[in-house]
Amino acid sequence: MKVEYQGSPEFKSETLVSYESGYRGNLTNRFWIDAAAYYNIYDGIIMGQVGQPVPPDAQHPYITIPFRPYNGGSVKSYGMEITADFQLSPSIRTKMAYSYGHGEKLKAVSEISAGSFYLPRHQLSLQLNTSPARWIELGYWIRFVDEIAEGPVPSYWTLDSRLAISLTKQLEFALIGKDLLEKQHQEFQSDLNNVYSEPERRIVGSLTWRY
């Protein structure tokens, strides 16, 4: 059996109409906030359509299943986001963010299709940046992402960190750790195929020259 991916001259870009409202400003000289709510309407969403299987013949000794992309879905989503930035002291700064999102199930024009539109309901993050000395910077970023039950993608926590050392005024060395809490975790799964996004724990170094 062979799955054959076929193009279409009628294929177009997706469209989005978005409504947003919010507030952004400094409440004090050390506290900044950004709050917004949104309502999105997506149309012409890219989906996949499975065609009728083609029986084997002399040139193709296997069953061929055509698979075509098409603009067949529409969906709505809504939610809110809040971000707060607080300068605790001259050397310590924190940033907190929370978001709530809801995405409906795709409404498809064809029954022979695949696709859905789901979001993690809750996401929370906290960043802490500090400079214990003029030549040292430390940063931490911890995040929580709620489950996508329809995916299915489980909820997870993740932690990133960064240590930067200024060797000279122009030269900086940095050590960065990504996704430190787990060896590996799933963040995404495609509905059209068995494609997974599973970042692994990693540590990288960088050397930056500014001129």
PDB file of C-alpha atoms in Angstrom:
ATOM      1  CA  MET A   1       0.000   0.000   0.000  1.00  0.00           C
ATOM      2  CA  LYS A   2       1.247   3.497  -0.845  1.00  0.00           C
ATOM      3  CA  VAL A   3      -0.108   6.851   0.331  1.00  0.00           C
ATOM      4  CA  GLU A   4       0.299   9.439  -2.422  1.00  0.00           C
ATOM      5  CA  TYR A   5       0.306  13.118  -1.445  1.00  0.00           C
ATOM      6  CA  GLN A   6      -1.243  15.209  -4.224  1.00  0.00           C
ATOM      7  CA  GLY A   7      -1.390  18.971  -4.749  1.00  0.00           C
ATOM      8  CA  SER A   8      -4.364  21.072  -5.793  1.00  0.00           C
ATOM      9  CA  PRO A   9      -4.584  24.304  -7.884  1.00  0.00           C
ATOM     10  CA  GLU A  10      -7.560  25.386  -5.741  1.00  0.00           C
ATOM     11  CA  PHE A  11      -5.496  25.402  -2.541  1.00  0.00           C
ATOM     12  CA  LYS A  12      -5.423  28.864  -0.860  1.00  0.00           C
ATOM     13  CA  SER A  13      -4.078  30.535   2.260  1.00  0.00           C
ATOM     14  CA  GLU A  14      -6.011  30.366   5.499  1.00  0.00           C
ATOM     15  CA  THR A  15      -7.841  33.482   6.699  1.00  0.00           C
ATOM     16  CA  LEU A  16      -8.173  34.906  10.210  1.00  0.00           C
ATOM     17  CA  VAL A  17     -10.404  37.615  11.639  1.00  0.00           C
ATOM     18  CA  SER A  18      -9.289  38.537  15.151  1.00  0.00           C
ATOM     19  CA  TYR A  19     -10.900  40.776  17.773  1.00  0.00           C
ATOM     20  CA  GLU A  20      -8.746  41.932  20.687  1.00  0.00           C
ATOM     21  CA  SER A  21      -9.165  44.259  23.617  1.00  0.00           C
ATOM     22  CA  GLY A  22      -6.888  44.983  26.528  1.00  0.00           C
ATOM     23  CA  TYR A  23      -4.779  47.302  28.635  1.00  0.00           C
ATOM     24  CA  ARG A  24      -1.051  47.933  28.707  1.00  0.00           C
ATOM     25  CA  GLY A  25       0.805  50.356  30.946  1.00  0.00           C
ATOM     26  CA  ASN A  26       2.937  51.109  33.980  1.00  0.00           C
ATOM     27  CA  LEU A  27       1.057  50.986  37.279  1.00  0.00           C
ATOM     28  CA  THR A  28       4.166  52.270  39.071  1.00  0.00           C
ATOM     29  CA  ASN A  29       7.676  53.087  37.914  1.00  0.00           C
ATOM     30  CA  ARG A  30       8.665  49.474  38.729  1.00  0.00           C
ATOM     31  CA  PHE A  31       5.493  47.541  37.843  1.00  0.00           C
ATOM     32  CA  TRP A  32       4.248  47.015  34.264  1.00  0.00           C
ATOM     33  CA  ILE A  33       1.177  45.033  33.190  1.00  0.00           C
ATOM     34  CA  ASP A  34      -0.311  43.841  29.905  1.00  0.00           C
ATOM     35  CA  ALA A  35      -3.779  42.233  29.875  1.00  0.00           C
ATOM     36  CA  ALA A  36      -5.752  41.275  26.776  1.00  0.00           C
ATOM     37  CA  ALA A  37      -8.717  39.181  25.662  1.00  0.00           C
ATOM     38  CA  TYR A  38      -9.203  37.840  22.134  1.00  0.00           C
ATOM     39  CA  TYR A  39     -11.752  36.160  19.893  1.00  0.00           C
ATOM     40  CA  ASN A  40     -10.502  34.569  16.666  1.00  0.00           C
ATOM     41  CA  ILE A  41     -12.399  33.275  13.631  1.00  0.00           C
ATOM     42  CA  TYR A  42     -10.389  31.029  11.305  1.00  0.00           C
ATOM     43  CA  ASP A  43     -11.623  30.022   7.857  1.00  0.00           C
ATOM     44  CA  GLY A  44     -10.227  27.980   4.995  1.00  0.00           C
ATOM     45  CA  ILE A  45      -8.129  25.941   7.406  1.00  0.00           C
ATOM     46  CA  ILE A  46      -5.724  23.483   5.821  1.00  0.00           C
ATOM     47  CA  MET A  47      -7.022  19.936   6.189  1.00  0.00           C
ATOM     48  CA  GLY A  48      -6.362  16.557   4.627  1.00  0.00           C
ATOM     49  CA  GLN A  49      -8.753  14.540   2.489  1.00  0.00           C
ATOM     50  CA  VAL A  50      -8.315  10.858   1.749  1.00  0.00           C
ATOM     51  CA  GLY A  51      -9.473   9.849  -1.734  1.00  0.00           C
ATOM     52  CA  GLN A  52     -10.727   6.559  -3.081  1.00  0.00           C
ATOM     53  CA  PRO A  53      -8.076   3.798  -3.104  1.00  0.00           C
ATOM     54  CA  VAL A  54      -6.690   2.902  -6.522  1.00  0.00           C
ATOM     55  CA  PRO A  55      -6.308  -0.854  -7.096  1.00  0.00           C
ATOM     56  CA  PRO A  56      -2.946  -2.270  -8.210  1.00  0.00           C
ATOM     57  CA  ASP A  57      -2.068  -2.591 -11.884  1.00  0.00           C
ATOM     58  CA  ALA A  58       0.882  -3.731 -13.986  1.00  0.00           C
ATOM     59  CA  GLN A  59       2.942  -0.585 -13.255  1.00  0.00           C
ATOM     60  CA  HIS A  60       1.891  -0.187  -9.615  1.00  0.00           C
ATOM     61  CA  PRO A  61       1.683  -3.553  -7.836  1.00  0.00           C
ATOM     62  CA  TYR A  62       0.159  -2.060  -4.708  1.00  0.00           C
ATOM     63  CA  ILE A  63      -2.920  -0.183  -3.554  1.00  0.00           C
ATOM     64  CA  THR A  64      -2.523   3.601  -3.886  1.00  0.00           C
ATOM     65  CA  ILE A  65      -4.387   5.875  -1.478  1.00  0.00           C
ATOM     66  CA  PRO A  66      -4.458   9.547  -2.615  1.00  0.00           C
ATOM     67  CA  PHE A  67      -4.181  12.198   0.068  1.00  0.00           C
ATOM     68  CA  ARG A  68      -4.944  15.832  -0.820  1.00  0.00           C
ATOM     69  CA  PRO A  69      -4.779  19.087   1.160  1.00  0.00           C
ATOM     70  CA  TYR A  70      -7.773  21.372   0.914  1.00  0.00           C
ATOM     71  CA  ASN A  71      -9.245  24.447   2.580  1.00  0.00           C
ATOM     72  CA  GLY A  72     -12.094  22.693   4.293  1.00  0.00           C
ATOM     73  CA  GLY A  73     -12.273  23.820   7.910  1.00  0.00           C
ATOM     74  CA  SER A  74     -13.470  26.695  10.031  1.00  0.00           C
ATOM     75  CA  VAL A  75     -13.087  27.184  13.761  1.00  0.00           C
ATOM     76  CA  LYS A  76     -13.302  29.764  16.528  1.00  0.00           C
ATOM     77  CA  SER A  77     -11.083  30.282  19.531  1.00  0.00           C
ATOM     78  CA  TYR A  78     -11.094  32.674  22.454  1.00  0.00           C
ATOM     79  CA  GLY A  79      -9.088  33.386  25.535  1.00  0.00           C
ATOM     80  CA  MET A  80      -7.139  35.893  27.590  1.00  0.00           C
ATOM     81  CA  GLU A  81      -3.528  36.679  28.477  1.00  0.00           C
ATOM     82  CA  ILE A  82      -2.004  38.548  31.423  1.00  0.00           C
ATOM     83  CA  THR A  83       1.649  39.535  31.754  1.00  0.00           C
ATOM     84  CA  ALA A  84       3.210  41.382  34.678  1.00  0.00           C
ATOM     85  CA  ASP A  85       6.770  42.711  34.839  1.00  0.00           C
ATOM     86  CA  PHE A  86       8.184  43.761  38.226  1.00  0.00           C
ATOM     87  CA  GLN A  87      11.578  45.285  38.994  1.00  0.00           C
ATOM     88  CA  LEU A  88      12.117  44.027  42.553  1.00  0.00           C
ATOM     89  CA  SER A  89      15.480  45.745  42.936  1.00  0.00           C
ATOM     90  CA  PRO A  90      18.175  47.232  40.673  1.00  0.00           C
ATOM     91  CA  SER A  91      19.588  43.730  40.175  1.00  0.00           C
ATOM     92  CA  ILE A  92      16.441  41.526  40.308  1.00  0.00           C
ATOM     93  CA  ARG A  93      13.608  41.504  37.791  1.00  0.00           C
ATOM     94  CA  THR A  94      10.652  39.114  37.547  1.00  0.00           C
ATOM     95  CA  LYS A  95       8.130  38.481  34.796  1.00  0.00           C
ATOM     96  CA  MET A  96       4.939  36.463  35.279  1.00  0.00           C
ATOM     97  CA  ALA A  97       2.469  35.406  32.603  1.00  0.00           C
ATOM     98  CA  TYR A  98      -0.807  33.477  32.532  1.00  0.00           C
ATOM     99  CA  SER A  99      -3.032  32.601  29.602  1.00  0.00           C
ATOM    100  CA  TYR A 100      -6.328  30.819  29.125  1.00  0.00           C
ATOM    101  CA  GLY A 101      -7.344  29.545  25.708  1.00  0.00           C
ATOM    102  CA  HIS A 102     -10.195  27.541  24.237  1.00  0.00           C
ATOM    103  CA  GLY A 103     -10.376  26.181  20.710  1.00  0.00           C
ATOM    104  CA  GLU A 104     -13.382  24.477  19.183  1.00  0.00           C
ATOM    105  CA  LYS A 105     -13.390  21.318  17.136  1.00  0.00           C
ATOM    106  CA  LEU A 106     -12.932  21.964  13.435  1.00  0.00           C
ATOM    107  CA  LYS A 107     -16.049  22.170  11.305  1.00  0.00           C
ATOM    108  CA  ALA A 108     -15.169  20.390   8.070  1.00  0.00           C
ATOM    109  CA  VAL A 109     -17.002  20.482   4.745  1.00  0.00           C
ATOM    110  CA  SER A 110     -16.081  16.860   4.075  1.00  0.00           C
ATOM    111  CA  GLU A 111     -16.703  13.815   6.217  1.00  0.00           C
ATOM    112  CA  ILE A 112     -13.536  12.198   4.857  1.00  0.00           C
ATOM    113  CA  SER A 113     -11.078  14.507   6.513  1.00  0.00           C
ATOM    114  CA  ALA A 114      -8.676  14.853   9.386  1.00  0.00           C
ATOM    115  CA  GLY A 115      -7.928  17.742  11.674  1.00  0.00           C
ATOM    116  CA  SER A 116      -8.772  19.476  14.916  1.00  0.00           C
ATOM    117  CA  PHE A 117      -7.976  22.704  16.728  1.00  0.00           C
ATOM    118  CA  TYR A 118      -7.263  22.340  20.407  1.00  0.00           C
ATOM    119  CA  LEU A 119      -5.298  24.469  22.829  1.00  0.00           C
ATOM    120  CA  PRO A 120      -3.889  23.910  26.289  1.00  0.00           C
ATOM    121  CA  ARG A 121      -6.496  25.589  28.500  1.00  0.00           C
ATOM    122  CA  HIS A 122      -4.007  27.010  30.989  1.00  0.00           C
ATOM    123  CA  GLN A 123      -0.411  28.171  30.626  1.00  0.00           C
ATOM    124  CA  LEU A 124       1.677  29.740  33.361  1.00  0.00           C
ATOM    125  CA  SER A 125       5.244  31.015  33.374  1.00  0.00           C
ATOM    126  CA  LEU A 126       7.620  32.787  35.740  1.00  0.00           C
ATOM    127  CA  GLN A 127      10.928  34.378  34.810  1.00  0.00           C
ATOM    128  CA  LEU A 128      13.572  35.582  37.230  1.00  0.00           C
ATOM    129  CA  ASN A 129      16.618  37.540  36.084  1.00  0.00           C
ATOM    130  CA  THR A 130      19.291  38.671  38.477  1.00  0.00           C
ATOM    131  CA  SER A 131      22.764  40.158  38.337  1.00  0.00           C
ATOM    132  CA  PRO A 132      24.716  39.361  41.538  1.00  0.00           C
ATOM    133  CA  ALA A 133      27.731  41.163  40.077  1.00  0.00           C
ATOM    134  CA  ARG A 134      28.218  43.598  37.193  1.00  0.00           C
ATOM    135  CA  TRP A 135      29.864  40.878  35.091  1.00  0.00           C
ATOM    136  CA  ILE A 136      27.417  38.031  35.895  1.00  0.00           C
ATOM    137  CA  GLU A 137      23.799  37.492  34.794  1.00  0.00           C
ATOM    138  CA  LEU A 138      21.568  34.639  35.982  1.00  0.00           C
ATOM    139  CA  GLY A 139      18.179  33.808  34.507  1.00  0.00           C
ATOM    140  CA  TYR A 140      15.523  31.182  35.225  1.00  0.00           C
ATOM    141  CA  TRP A 141      12.298  30.474  33.344  1.00  0.00           C
ATOM    142  CA  ILE A 142       9.779  27.913  34.602  1.00  0.00           C
ATOM    143  CA  ARG A 143       6.609  27.098  32.649  1.00  0.00           C
ATOM    144  CA  PHE A 144       3.485  25.009  33.101  1.00  0.00           C
ATOM    145  CA  VAL A 145       1.431  23.943  30.080  1.00  0.00           C
ATOM    146  CA  ASP A 146      -1.935  22.267  30.608  1.00  0.00           C
ATOM    147  CA  GLU A 147      -2.868  19.021  28.886  1.00  0.00           C
ATOM    148  CA  ILE A 148      -4.423  18.821  25.434  1.00  0.00           C
ATOM    149  CA  ALA A 149      -6.779  15.951  26.200  1.00  0.00           C
ATOM    150  CA  GLU A 150      -8.029  15.586  22.634  1.00  0.00           C
ATOM    151  CA  GLY A 151      -4.446  15.395  21.279  1.00  0.00           C
ATOM    152  CA  PRO A 152      -3.633  13.609  23.439  1.00  0.00           C
ATOM    153  CA  VAL A 153      -0.734  15.641  24.892  1.00  0.00           C
ATOM    154  CA  PRO A 154      -0.209  15.474  28.689  1.00  0.00           C
ATOM    155  CA  SER A 155       0.482  18.524  30.827  1.00  0.00           C
ATOM    156  CA  TYR A 156       4.102  19.294  31.668  1.00  0.00           C
ATOM    157  CA  TRP A 157       6.453  21.575  33.579  1.00  0.00           C
ATOM    158  CA  THR A 158       9.717  22.776  32.091  1.00  0.00           C
ATOM    159  CA  LEU A 159      12.663  24.832  33.322  1.00  0.00           C
ATOM    160  CA  ASP A 160      15.230  26.828  31.363  1.00  0.00           C
ATOM    161  CA  SER A 161      18.249  28.579  32.857  1.00  0.00           C
ATOM    162  CA  ARG A 162      21.022  30.871  31.637  1.00  0.00           C
ATOM    163  CA  LEU A 163      24.355  31.910  33.122  1.00  0.00           C
ATOM    164  CA  ALA A 164      26.203  34.700  31.318  1.00  0.00           C
ATOM    165  CA  ILE A 165      29.675  35.973  32.193  1.00  0.00           C
ATOM    166  CA  SER A 166      31.149  39.137  30.678  1.00  0.00           C
ATOM    167  CA  LEU A 167      34.800  38.313  30.069  1.00  0.00           C
ATOM    168  CA  THR A 168      35.429  41.799  28.655  1.00  0.00           C
ATOM    169  CA  LYS A 169      33.223  44.707  27.549  1.00  0.00           C
ATOM    170  CA  GLN A 170      32.831  43.054  24.153  1.00  0.00           C
ATOM    171  CA  LEU A 171      33.114  39.335  24.940  1.00  0.00           C
ATOM    172  CA  GLU A 172      30.441  37.290  26.738  1.00  0.00           C
ATOM    173  CA  PHE A 173      30.288  33.584  27.526  1.00  0.00           C
ATOM    174  CA  ALA A 174      26.916  31.987  28.265  1.00  0.00           C
ATOM    175  CA  LEU A 175      25.808  28.535  29.412  1.00  0.00           C
ATOM    176  CA  ILE A 176      22.155  27.740  28.648  1.00  0.00           C
ATOM    177  CA  GLY A 177      20.062  24.805  29.860  1.00  0.00           C
ATOM    178  CA  LYS A 178      16.784  23.913  28.139  1.00  0.00           C
ATOM    179  CA  ASP A 179      13.938  21.651  29.366  1.00  0.00           C
ATOM    180  CA  LEU A 180      15.910  20.628  32.429  1.00  0.00           C
ATOM    181  CA  LEU A 181      13.157  18.929  34.455  1.00  0.00           C
ATOM    182  CA  GLU A 182      12.694  15.892  32.219  1.00  0.00           C
ATOM    183  CA  LYS A 183      14.819  13.900  29.822  1.00  0.00           C
ATOM    184  CA  GLN A 184      12.107  14.317  27.179  1.00  0.00           C
ATOM    185  CA  HIS A 185       8.467  15.441  27.023  1.00  0.00           C
ATOM    186  CA  GLN A 186       5.765  15.719  24.381  1.00  0.00           C
ATOM    187  CA  GLU A 187       4.490  19.160  23.349  1.00  0.00           C
ATOM    188  CA  PHE A 188       2.604  18.517  20.107  1.00  0.00           C
ATOM    189  CA  GLN A 189       0.999  15.777  18.013  1.00  0.00           C
ATOM    190  CA  SER A 190      -0.243  16.240  14.458  1.00  0.00           C
ATOM    191  CA  ASP A 191      -3.734  15.059  13.530  1.00  0.00           C
ATOM    192  CA  LEU A 192      -2.788  14.421   9.918  1.00  0.00           C
ATOM    193  CA  ASN A 193       0.019  11.970  10.655  1.00  0.00           C
ATOM    194  CA  ASN A 194       1.982  10.492  13.519  1.00  0.00           C
ATOM    195  CA  VAL A 195       4.313  13.480  13.888  1.00  0.00           C
ATOM    196  CA  TYR A 196       5.338  14.287  17.453  1.00  0.00           C
ATOM    197  CA  SER A 197       7.234  17.194  18.974  1.00  0.00           C
ATOM    198  CA  GLU A 198       9.249  15.923  21.939  1.00  0.00           C
ATOM    199  CA  PRO A 199      12.064  18.301  22.997  1.00  0.00           C
ATOM    200  CA  GLU A 200      14.902  16.733  24.918  1.00  0.00           C
ATOM    201  CA  ARG A 201      16.923  18.073  27.842  1.00  0.00           C
ATOM    202  CA  ARG A 202      19.932  19.946  26.473  1.00  0.00           C
ATOM    203  CA  ILE A 203      22.759  22.274  27.522  1.00  0.00           C
ATOM    204  CA  VAL A 204      24.493  24.590  25.086  1.00  0.00           C
ATOM    205  CA  GLY A 205      27.259  27.167  25.340  1.00  0.00           C
ATOM    206  CA  SER A 206      27.739  30.378  23.412  1.00  0.00           C
ATOM    207  CA  LEU A 207      30.442  32.969  22.950  1.00  0.00           C
ATOM    208  CA  THR A 208      29.297  36.440  21.850  1.00  0.00           C
ATOM    209  CA  TRP A 209      31.512  39.245  20.569  1.00  0.00           C
ATOM    210  CA  ARG A 210      29.927  42.712  20.397  1.00  0.00           C
ATOM    211  CA  TYR A 211      31.516  45.486  18.359  1.00  0.00           C
TER     212      TYR A 211
END
